[in-house]
XYZ file of C-alpha atoms in Angstrom:
664
model
C 23.843 0.077 -6.065
C 21.852 -2.400 -4.021
C 24.276 -4.883 -2.518
C 21.506 -7.093 -1.238
C 20.100 -7.755 -4.652
C 23.007 -7.988 -7.104
C 23.994 -11.570 -6.379
C 21.128 -13.975 -6.698
C 19.980 -16.797 -8.886
C 17.905 -15.875 -11.950
C 14.195 -15.701 -11.055
C 11.808 -18.403 -12.111
C 9.491 -17.685 -15.016
C 6.134 -16.209 -14.023
C 3.495 -18.944 -13.840
C 0.121 -19.541 -12.223
C 0.142 -20.514 -8.552
C -2.401 -23.336 -8.707
C -3.222 -23.432 -4.995
C -3.968 -19.716 -4.784
C -5.664 -19.366 -8.174
C -8.035 -22.329 -8.064
C -8.909 -22.016 -4.373
C -9.723 -18.303 -4.507
C -11.611 -18.670 -7.810
C -13.730 -21.519 -6.459
C -14.513 -19.635 -3.255
C -15.493 -16.464 -5.114
C -17.684 -18.236 -7.697
C -19.344 -20.399 -5.030
C -20.276 -17.353 -2.966
C -21.589 -15.525 -6.023
C -23.686 -18.530 -7.113
C -25.306 -18.770 -3.676
C -26.095 -15.040 -3.587
C -27.617 -15.131 -7.105
C -29.533 -18.427 -6.871
C -31.037 -17.785 -3.439
C -30.823 -14.010 -2.949
C -33.509 -13.669 -0.283
C -32.377 -16.577 1.866
C -28.712 -15.669 1.468
C -29.454 -12.038 2.268
C -31.382 -13.028 5.384
C -28.567 -15.287 6.610
C -25.927 -12.646 5.946
C -28.055 -10.079 7.763
C -28.233 -12.362 10.781
C -24.467 -12.903 10.580
C -23.811 -9.163 10.389
C -26.054 -8.497 13.388
C -24.217 -11.187 15.321
C -20.846 -9.752 14.295
C -21.861 -6.223 15.307
C -22.981 -7.431 18.717
C -20.091 -9.821 19.320
C -17.102 -8.206 17.608
C -17.903 -4.506 17.406
C -15.527 -3.911 20.310
C -12.792 -5.919 18.559
C -13.030 -3.924 15.328
C -12.734 -0.640 17.220
C -9.712 -1.811 19.230
C -7.830 -3.374 16.338
C -8.353 -0.377 14.031
C -6.948 1.865 16.769
C -4.004 -0.528 17.162
C -3.118 -0.254 13.472
C -3.024 3.539 13.709
C -0.964 3.601 16.906
C 1.453 1.038 15.485
C 2.293 2.814 12.212
C 2.524 6.240 13.875
C 4.730 4.732 16.585
C 7.049 3.239 13.959
C 7.327 6.580 12.178
C 8.342 8.435 15.351
C 10.664 5.678 16.629
C 14.240 4.933 15.592
C 12.789 2.379 13.134
C 11.456 5.302 11.112
C 14.946 5.818 9.666
C 15.069 2.332 8.146
C 15.048 2.371 4.364
C 12.786 0.207 2.216
C 15.736 -1.264 0.383
C 19.494 -1.264 0.835
C 21.355 1.763 2.105
C 22.409 2.660 -1.419
C 18.893 2.437 -2.922
C 17.331 5.711 -4.040
C 13.596 6.304 -4.641
C 12.310 5.195 -8.024
C 10.102 8.293 -8.313
C 10.544 11.946 -7.487
C 8.762 13.167 -4.385
C 6.173 15.011 -6.459
C 5.405 11.982 -8.643
C 5.279 9.720 -5.594
C 2.903 12.078 -3.780
C 0.660 12.235 -6.853
C 0.470 8.441 -7.068
C -0.320 8.192 -3.346
C -3.148 10.657 -3.938
C -4.517 8.667 -6.871
C -4.237 5.331 -5.061
C -6.477 6.349 -2.190
C -8.925 8.804 -3.746
C -11.728 6.906 -5.455
C -15.187 7.246 -6.904
C -16.652 6.597 -3.457
C -15.951 10.245 -2.580
C -18.460 11.258 -5.251
C -20.951 8.713 -3.936
C -20.661 9.574 -0.244
C -19.543 13.227 -0.367
C -23.070 14.644 -0.052
C -25.105 11.553 0.819
C -23.300 10.325 3.942
C -23.521 13.564 5.988
C -27.217 13.852 5.064
C -27.855 10.240 6.087
C -26.190 10.807 9.480
C -28.222 14.020 9.829
C -31.521 12.179 9.391
C -30.428 8.929 11.088
C -27.874 9.758 13.817
C -26.534 7.001 16.093
C -27.329 9.140 19.138
C -29.357 12.258 19.859
C -32.297 13.793 18.032
C -32.430 13.661 14.225
C -32.587 16.658 11.868
C -31.158 19.172 14.363
C -28.165 21.474 14.234
C -26.309 19.177 16.633
C -27.124 16.239 14.366
C -25.618 18.181 11.439
C -22.446 18.882 13.413
C -22.173 15.243 14.496
C -22.781 14.110 10.905
C -19.547 15.704 9.680
C -17.613 14.438 12.693
C -18.707 10.874 11.944
C -17.989 11.264 8.231
C -14.471 12.498 9.031
C -13.992 9.517 11.360
C -14.914 7.053 8.628
C -12.617 8.683 6.045
C -9.828 9.844 8.346
C -6.546 8.594 9.768
C -7.699 5.109 10.748
C -8.340 3.923 7.208
C -5.134 5.367 5.774
C -3.205 3.695 8.617
C -4.430 0.302 7.340
C -3.073 1.126 3.874
C 0.217 2.260 5.414
C 0.543 -0.955 7.440
C 0.098 -3.267 4.449
C 2.242 -1.120 2.147
C 5.003 -0.933 4.748
C 4.991 -4.666 5.484
C 5.027 -5.744 1.822
C 7.686 -3.176 0.801
C 9.930 -3.923 3.768
C 10.209 -7.637 3.084
C 10.319 -7.265 -0.695
C 13.073 -4.656 -0.822
C 15.114 -5.434 2.299
C 14.737 -9.227 2.464
C 14.285 -10.103 -1.237
C 10.899 -11.715 -0.668
C 8.154 -11.665 -3.342
C 6.000 -8.555 -3.581
C 3.096 -10.457 -2.011
C 1.034 -10.477 1.174
C 2.569 -13.738 2.388
C 6.019 -12.155 2.629
C 5.025 -10.166 5.718
C 4.730 -13.453 7.653
C 8.316 -14.444 6.813
C 9.899 -13.587 10.212
C 7.113 -15.342 12.143
C 6.759 -18.549 10.149
C 9.991 -18.980 8.218
C 10.493 -19.429 4.499
C 9.211 -23.020 4.345
C 5.798 -22.166 5.801
C 5.479 -18.898 3.893
C 6.086 -20.695 0.590
C 3.699 -23.473 1.614
C 0.107 -23.774 2.771
C 0.159 -20.775 5.135
C 1.416 -18.438 2.410
C -1.091 -19.780 -0.123
C -3.910 -19.236 2.383
C -2.897 -15.632 3.096
C -2.581 -14.698 -0.592
C -5.759 -16.571 -1.522
C -7.854 -14.985 1.191
C -6.293 -11.610 0.422
C -7.536 -12.024 -3.149
C -11.003 -12.954 -1.917
C -11.209 -9.893 0.338
C -9.831 -7.654 -2.423
C -12.400 -8.932 -4.919
C -15.180 -7.993 -2.503
C -13.795 -4.459 -2.389
C -13.407 -4.273 -6.173
C -16.945 -5.554 -6.749
C -18.255 -2.968 -4.299
C -16.228 -0.321 -6.153
C -17.626 -1.373 -9.553
C -21.153 -1.469 -8.150
C -20.856 2.000 -6.625
C -19.046 3.345 -9.692
C -21.609 2.046 -12.154
C -24.512 3.372 -10.084
C -22.733 6.735 -9.766
C -22.097 7.121 -13.493
C -25.541 5.753 -14.378
C -27.228 8.237 -12.019
C -25.243 11.070 -13.583
C -26.356 10.065 -17.072
C -29.947 9.822 -15.859
C -29.714 13.338 -14.445
C -27.924 14.816 -17.448
C -29.816 13.166 -20.313
C -33.036 12.052 -18.635
C -32.221 8.375 -19.124
C -34.591 5.902 -17.549
C -33.479 4.378 -14.244
C -33.423 0.746 -15.384
C -31.360 -2.392 -15.095
C -30.722 -2.358 -18.837
C -29.044 1.049 -18.740
C -27.102 0.036 -15.640
C -25.886 -3.106 -17.429
C -24.672 -1.056 -20.406
C -22.751 1.276 -18.082
C -21.128 -1.658 -16.240
C -20.041 -3.353 -19.467
C -18.590 -0.154 -20.955
C -16.707 0.733 -17.748
C -15.372 -2.797 -17.303
C -14.302 -3.075 -20.954
C -12.286 0.146 -20.791
C -10.694 -0.938 -17.488
C -9.776 -4.342 -18.958
C -8.176 -2.759 -22.032
C -6.150 -0.503 -19.759
C -5.067 -3.479 -17.640
C -3.715 -5.501 -20.583
C -2.437 -2.879 -23.002
C 0.370 -1.514 -20.869
C -0.795 2.058 -21.398
C 0.637 3.226 -18.082
C 1.455 6.633 -19.547
C -2.113 7.082 -20.776
C -3.593 6.145 -17.413
C -1.070 8.427 -15.703
C -2.091 11.342 -17.926
C -5.766 10.634 -17.266
C -5.047 10.487 -13.546
C -3.216 13.825 -13.639
C -6.100 15.353 -15.585
C -8.497 13.826 -13.104
C -6.701 15.427 -10.152
C -7.013 18.803 -11.865
C -10.734 18.302 -12.611
C -11.407 16.859 -9.160
C -9.722 19.837 -7.505
C -11.510 22.213 -9.880
C -14.887 20.724 -8.937
C -14.083 21.214 -5.263
C -13.015 24.843 -5.771
C -16.112 25.506 -7.905
C -18.483 24.364 -5.140
C -16.498 26.356 -2.574
C -16.500 29.612 -4.555
C -20.074 29.491 -5.893
C -21.586 28.258 -2.648
C -21.701 29.942 0.775
C -17.919 30.345 0.799
C -17.479 31.879 4.244
C -19.835 29.351 5.835
C -17.967 26.485 4.153
C -14.556 27.751 5.297
C -15.815 28.208 8.851
C -17.391 24.782 8.720
C -14.190 23.129 7.510
C -12.173 24.599 10.373
C -14.808 23.540 12.909
C -15.104 20.070 11.379
C -11.339 19.597 11.715
C -11.529 20.715 15.329
C -14.449 18.412 16.124
C -12.649 15.505 14.456
C -9.390 16.041 16.323
C -11.167 16.737 19.608
C -13.241 13.577 19.375
C -10.621 11.345 17.755
C -9.999 9.190 20.812
C -13.623 9.220 21.987
C -15.103 8.283 18.606
C -12.388 5.681 18.005
C -13.791 3.669 20.911
C -17.424 4.845 20.878
C -19.789 1.856 20.716
C -22.871 3.796 21.957
C -23.254 1.417 24.896
C -25.323 3.851 26.930
C -27.826 4.792 24.253
C -31.436 3.958 25.081
C -32.149 2.127 21.832
C -29.349 -0.434 21.766
C -30.645 -2.231 18.669
C -30.748 1.011 16.695
C -27.144 1.829 17.635
C -25.932 -1.678 16.799
C -27.710 -1.559 13.456
C -26.174 1.845 12.709
C -22.690 0.598 13.663
C -23.044 -2.390 11.323
C -24.246 -0.232 8.417
C -21.641 2.503 8.852
C -18.585 2.360 11.132
C -18.014 -1.406 11.047
C -18.732 -1.457 7.308
C -16.146 1.272 6.754
C -13.475 -0.443 8.846
C -14.044 -3.712 6.982
C -14.136 -1.865 3.644
C -10.765 -0.213 4.325
C -9.381 -3.653 5.251
C -10.752 -5.181 2.042
C -9.005 -2.492 -0.025
C -5.746 -2.783 1.940
C -4.177 -5.681 -0.048
C -4.665 -3.882 -3.362
C -3.782 -0.332 -2.272
C -1.057 -1.514 0.107
C 0.717 -3.497 -2.614
C 0.483 -0.516 -4.959
C 1.996 1.742 -2.279
C 4.763 -0.806 -1.713
C 5.548 -0.990 -5.406
C 6.116 2.765 -5.738
C 8.015 3.227 -2.445
C 11.348 1.450 -2.934
C 14.120 3.656 -1.524
C 11.822 5.602 0.824
C 12.228 5.408 4.577
C 9.630 3.955 6.931
C 8.921 7.469 8.208
C 8.427 8.855 4.698
C 5.966 6.135 3.744
C 3.857 6.487 6.892
C 3.796 10.289 6.754
C 3.036 10.293 3.027
C 0.178 7.795 3.221
C -1.403 9.343 6.322
C -1.165 12.983 5.310
C -0.956 13.493 1.525
C -4.418 12.191 0.489
C -6.055 12.974 3.842
C -6.154 16.765 3.541
C -7.980 16.682 0.206
C -10.358 13.941 1.380
C -11.452 15.881 4.454
C -11.746 19.132 2.495
C -13.973 17.398 -0.086
C -16.236 15.828 2.540
C -16.526 19.083 4.498
C -17.301 21.322 1.517
C -19.781 18.980 -0.173
C -21.259 17.771 3.101
C -21.764 21.270 4.508
C -23.140 22.493 1.166
C -25.754 19.723 1.198
C -26.630 20.283 4.859
C -26.933 24.042 4.300
C -29.399 23.494 1.436
C -31.507 21.122 3.547
C -31.338 23.159 6.778
C -31.643 26.693 5.438
C -33.058 26.515 1.908
C -35.746 23.851 2.117
C -34.092 21.339 -0.216
C -36.354 18.524 0.952
C -35.926 16.516 -2.249
C -32.133 16.473 -1.821
C -32.468 14.954 1.646
C -34.915 12.342 0.374
C -32.620 11.408 -2.506
C -29.624 10.993 -0.170
C -31.576 8.341 1.740
C -33.203 6.554 -1.202
C -30.679 6.904 -4.062
C -27.330 8.083 -2.625
C -25.577 8.025 -6.003
C -27.892 10.786 -7.275
C -27.365 13.154 -4.320
C -24.249 14.926 -5.609
C -25.903 15.669 -8.971
C -28.978 17.141 -7.306
C -26.643 19.238 -5.177
C -24.870 20.583 -8.286
C -28.242 21.588 -9.788
C -28.253 24.504 -7.332
C -25.079 25.934 -8.924
C -24.552 27.906 -12.164
C -23.794 26.011 -15.400
C -25.049 22.903 -13.619
C -25.298 20.743 -16.764
C -21.663 21.378 -17.672
C -20.498 20.790 -14.109
C -22.522 17.565 -13.835
C -20.986 16.372 -17.116
C -17.506 17.062 -15.749
C -18.331 15.221 -12.519
C -19.501 12.164 -14.506
C -16.196 12.128 -16.390
C -14.304 12.552 -13.111
C -16.178 9.594 -11.662
C -15.428 7.442 -14.695
C -11.668 8.079 -14.514
C -11.710 7.680 -10.730
C -13.156 4.237 -11.314
C -10.652 3.296 -14.026
C -7.454 3.585 -11.985
C -8.351 1.157 -9.160
C -10.196 -1.182 -11.556
C -7.139 -1.392 -13.818
C -4.640 -1.802 -10.985
C -6.961 -4.135 -9.078
C -7.134 -6.618 -11.955
C -3.334 -6.535 -12.260
C -2.922 -7.091 -8.502
C -5.362 -10.015 -8.484
C -3.457 -11.548 -11.396
C -0.082 -11.001 -9.696
C -1.222 -12.678 -6.489
C -2.387 -15.636 -8.597
C 1.163 -16.195 -9.838
C 4.588 -17.120 -8.565
C 8.093 -16.630 -9.900
C 9.437 -13.685 -11.858
C 11.075 -10.489 -10.660
C 9.601 -8.307 -7.926
C 8.284 -5.789 -10.452
C 7.155 -8.301 -13.109
C 3.425 -8.459 -13.788
C 1.256 -11.483 -14.541
C 0.372 -12.480 -18.140
C -2.403 -10.629 -19.953
C -4.861 -13.515 -20.065
C -4.922 -13.661 -16.282
C -5.705 -9.935 -15.997
C -8.557 -10.387 -18.493
C -9.856 -13.337 -16.470
C -10.026 -11.390 -13.211
C -11.561 -8.344 -14.905
C -14.261 -10.634 -16.293
C -14.858 -12.277 -12.898
C -15.211 -8.895 -11.170
C -17.667 -7.752 -13.850
C -19.778 -10.927 -13.798
C -19.968 -11.011 -9.996
C -21.069 -7.367 -9.906
C -23.718 -7.854 -12.589
C -25.051 -10.976 -10.911
C -25.360 -9.336 -7.510
C -26.913 -6.114 -8.801
C -29.499 -7.909 -10.902
C -30.303 -10.386 -8.147
C -31.080 -7.376 -5.972
C -28.423 -8.587 -3.573
C -25.747 -5.896 -3.778
C -26.353 -5.091 -0.100
C -25.426 -8.709 0.627
C -22.021 -8.091 -0.938
C -21.525 -5.091 1.331
C -22.391 -7.365 4.244
C -19.817 -9.877 3.009
C -17.207 -7.120 3.080
C -17.838 -6.684 6.806
C -17.743 -10.429 7.477
C -14.604 -11.084 5.399
C -12.821 -8.146 6.986
C -12.911 -9.888 10.369
C -10.489 -12.783 9.640
C -8.241 -10.616 7.476
C -7.932 -8.134 10.328
C -6.228 -10.965 12.250
C -3.740 -11.365 9.388
C -2.892 -7.659 9.756
C -2.152 -8.235 13.452
C 0.408 -10.846 12.411
C 1.788 -8.282 9.965
C 2.461 -5.945 12.891
C 4.274 -8.586 14.925
C 6.296 -9.775 11.932
C 7.267 -6.262 10.902
C 8.341 -5.273 14.412
C 10.363 -8.467 14.849
C 12.159 -7.998 11.522
C 12.910 -4.333 12.200
C 14.276 -5.088 15.665
C 16.531 -7.803 14.264
C 17.683 -5.652 11.328
C 18.602 -2.768 13.619
C 20.566 -5.147 15.882
C 22.378 -6.571 12.853
C 23.227 -3.111 11.507
C 24.648 -2.072 14.876
C 26.753 -5.243 15.125
C 27.997 -4.889 11.558
C 28.853 -1.231 12.088
C 30.997 -2.218 15.051
C 32.668 -4.969 13.023
C 33.321 -2.575 10.145
C 34.837 -0.022 12.500
C 37.162 -2.632 13.953
C 38.054 -3.693 10.428
C 38.869 -0.126 9.397
C 41.101 0.320 12.430
C 42.835 -3.017 11.729
C 43.602 -2.090 8.147
C 44.497 1.554 8.763
C 48.228 0.874 8.588
C 47.907 -0.498 5.058
C 48.465 1.541 1.933
C 44.973 2.629 0.829
C 43.606 3.525 -2.546
C 43.055 7.108 -1.477
C 46.730 7.492 -0.760
C 47.615 6.386 -4.257
C 44.537 7.714 -6.039
C 44.847 4.907 -8.627
C 43.209 4.954 -12.033
C 40.266 2.787 -13.077
C 42.541 0.519 -15.102
C 44.806 -0.102 -12.098
C 41.912 -1.059 -9.830
C 40.267 -3.221 -12.515
C 43.538 -5.111 -12.980
C 43.776 -5.581 -9.199
C 40.246 -7.011 -9.108
C 41.014 -9.392 -11.987
C 44.386 -10.553 -10.649
C 43.832 -10.525 -6.867
C 40.186 -10.158 -5.855
C 38.598 -12.682 -8.233
C 40.983 -15.553 -7.339
C 40.618 -14.688 -3.650
C 36.842 -14.875 -3.843
C 37.072 -18.180 -5.707
C 39.284 -19.569 -2.925
C 36.827 -18.318 -0.293
C 33.884 -19.908 -2.164
C 35.708 -23.262 -2.259
C 36.422 -23.057 1.481
C 32.805 -22.195 2.287
C 31.430 -24.941 0.053
C 33.645 -27.380 1.936
C 31.527 -26.517 4.983
C 28.425 -27.750 3.154
C 27.175 -24.253 2.281
C 25.361 -23.307 -0.928
C 27.547 -20.476 -2.216
C 26.387 -18.325 -5.137
C 29.062 -16.347 -6.993
C 29.230 -13.436 -9.366
C 32.754 -13.817 -10.736
C 33.922 -12.886 -14.198
C 30.376 -11.732 -15.137
C 30.764 -8.052 -14.333
C 33.580 -5.618 -14.803
C 32.403 -3.421 -11.965
C 31.133 -5.746 -9.232
C 32.044 -9.274 -8.092
C 31.219 -11.247 -4.985
C 29.676 -14.205 -3.157
C 26.306 -14.775 -1.490
C 25.013 -17.435 0.935
C 21.305 -17.699 1.793
C 20.859 -17.974 5.571
C 17.800 -18.069 7.796
C 16.854 -14.511 8.712
C 19.573 -12.680 6.771
C 21.793 -13.678 3.795
C 25.550 -13.282 3.857
C 26.714 -11.011 1.047
C 30.316 -10.018 0.289
C 30.771 -7.870 -2.786
C 33.662 -5.890 -4.169
C 32.720 -2.951 -6.361
C 34.911 -0.748 -8.533
C 33.790 2.719 -7.419
C 35.058 6.066 -8.657
C 35.418 9.279 -6.645
C 36.434 12.868 -7.264
C 39.780 13.672 -5.681
C 39.911 16.502 -3.181
C 40.774 19.763 -5.004
C 44.407 20.840 -4.786
C 45.514 24.442 -4.328
C 47.419 24.160 -7.605
C 44.249 23.290 -9.536
C 42.321 26.252 -10.854
C 38.545 26.344 -10.363
C 37.914 25.870 -14.092
C 40.122 22.796 -14.399
C 38.598 19.322 -14.214
C 39.215 17.551 -10.906
C 40.992 14.185 -11.038
C 39.206 10.933 -10.246
C 40.482 7.970 -8.284
C 39.053 4.471 -7.863
C 38.627 1.955 -5.049
C 37.913 -1.756 -4.770
C 35.239 -1.166 -2.149
C 33.672 -3.829 0.075
C 29.882 -4.131 0.405
C 28.049 -6.452 2.789
C 24.309 -7.148 2.969
C 23.579 -3.843 4.719
C 25.603 -1.702 2.304
C 29.080 -0.195 1.924
C 31.689 -0.858 4.627
C 33.886 2.152 3.794
C 37.103 0.210 3.371
C 39.146 -0.541 0.285
C 40.961 -3.758 -0.673
C 43.720 -2.055 -2.675
C 47.023 -3.092 -1.116
C 45.685 -6.405 0.195
C 47.306 -9.654 -0.860
C 45.202 -12.465 -2.332
C 45.518 -14.428 0.903
C 44.417 -11.421 2.990
C 41.318 -10.919 0.813
C 40.356 -14.581 1.166
C 40.827 -14.351 4.932
C 38.709 -11.158 5.047
C 35.800 -12.952 3.305
C 35.976 -15.888 5.723
C 36.288 -13.595 8.748
C 33.290 -11.547 7.653
C 31.270 -14.733 7.150
C 32.171 -16.058 10.589
C 31.259 -12.709 12.165
C 27.952 -12.758 10.287
C 27.169 -16.302 11.466
C 27.940 -15.431 15.094
C 25.883 -12.245 14.790
C 22.830 -14.169 13.549
C 23.256 -16.604 16.412
C 23.124 -13.760 18.930
C 20.268 -11.836 17.301
C 17.983 -14.766 16.475
C 18.637 -16.842 19.572
């Protein structure tokens, strides 16, 4: 039972949030029109802007990305790590295995196919420091690839997921980005212009990530079909692939076929893992295992150094700055652009988990597979180029990265079958984020409804169509690189929003811990004060006896308390006579609501020596008190109506004084 959520007014009907929807749509379509109408001029201006950003804010990106990682790891190891994303009585919605599988699917995308072989080869031929095409360049290539796909990016997902889940499930805020600003700005500002701006810009940044994903996904699948069937590399074929992929994703987004997508995702994990094992076993297995261990060591050894490495002392400063803008800064901004979508998905599946569970799960569950994939495919590609003269593979990685993995697989047995499987894997890897991304964009465009209620179908179709049209326009205008540049530029202001997330989350956690400690002390004093009374455990009353007590004593007492509180000018919500098992009152207050509930709870009596092991144990019932933070471990059985009314008023006064101390 979640005491914080049982007593509340019915939610408003889901409807479009005009400010967020129209503003974000106009901004997205305006940007796309400029990039399509004047691709060369727009590309030149964005290139200048990216160069300026790399020179002026490269240091900032490196510092803030490190701060995100330190913050979420610090929360997990601190006393805040025990806080639950929900009330004390909430249990996880999914089993640990199902939750871990969804975390895996949320973060593993088609980009691993695109960059698995091509990125290490690109770093090998174009390193940020040192000589190119050497053994040291190959070693550095995997270290840099691990950096870009490692802990830092997953920490961004964990931060957004944690912030959204914490305020949605502990403070009854909407499952939206704006909710994380609640403790800093208050409810009035969060529901007003500031909240609209955060959600609107979050949608804009997310759309950039989704467009990049569709562009990469379509090029990946198209390249696979070219390799497998000898299709011509043309815009027409690319257009057909984009339309087919987008149509399937849109159908999935509106048809509610969650079970079908889940089965495809489970199949995809099996095929994805099988592809990895195939390359490991049919390639230079011992070399790949040795390489993986060394890559992990190099990554961990250089984690701090590479986190802050801006190549200041390299001779060719312009080359290093250009490399940073194309790779490290692009990756950090790309992770940030995906954070609203992935973070909200993580939040939605994590109710009932603790802060520590969420951080550990997000940082570690998908990471091991990601690094293993990059090491095995990256080292396989480097081995072919270094030791087997695969010159064409290296050239392809630089000129057509999406084709690199298929050329790599040509060196393995049954290559046509394996390439066909990898195309299918890529298609399903694209579907999951495309489907969920359209739903998330639609949800952020709306207001009202329950936390877990999705937006109407027409809105999901609209955003799927926008994502598709923007991608097609940019690809055919020859300006897809400009969209990647926009990802870097848009990531800068949204990174500031994530800083506010950290401050808001820490403030809320500190206040919640203080409130829990105060309420625990109050509850303990209450238990001691009532210890002389006749308790329900002493009598072990039946359900009928306790239900009659709640009807005859508790309900009138709560009605009296509600009248007394309303006389103080308070807006008191009641749940009286509407439930046979739980009744109570609720008052919305700045920072923390006051909740007083009485629940009819059943327990198994302690076994008696006279009861044989095979006999059924008796049950007894209690009229148990729950406040906002959960059960108080005392029973109202034996109280008079006047004593119950006084207990409600005393608990409210204690709560009001507590908020005054904590929030002052």
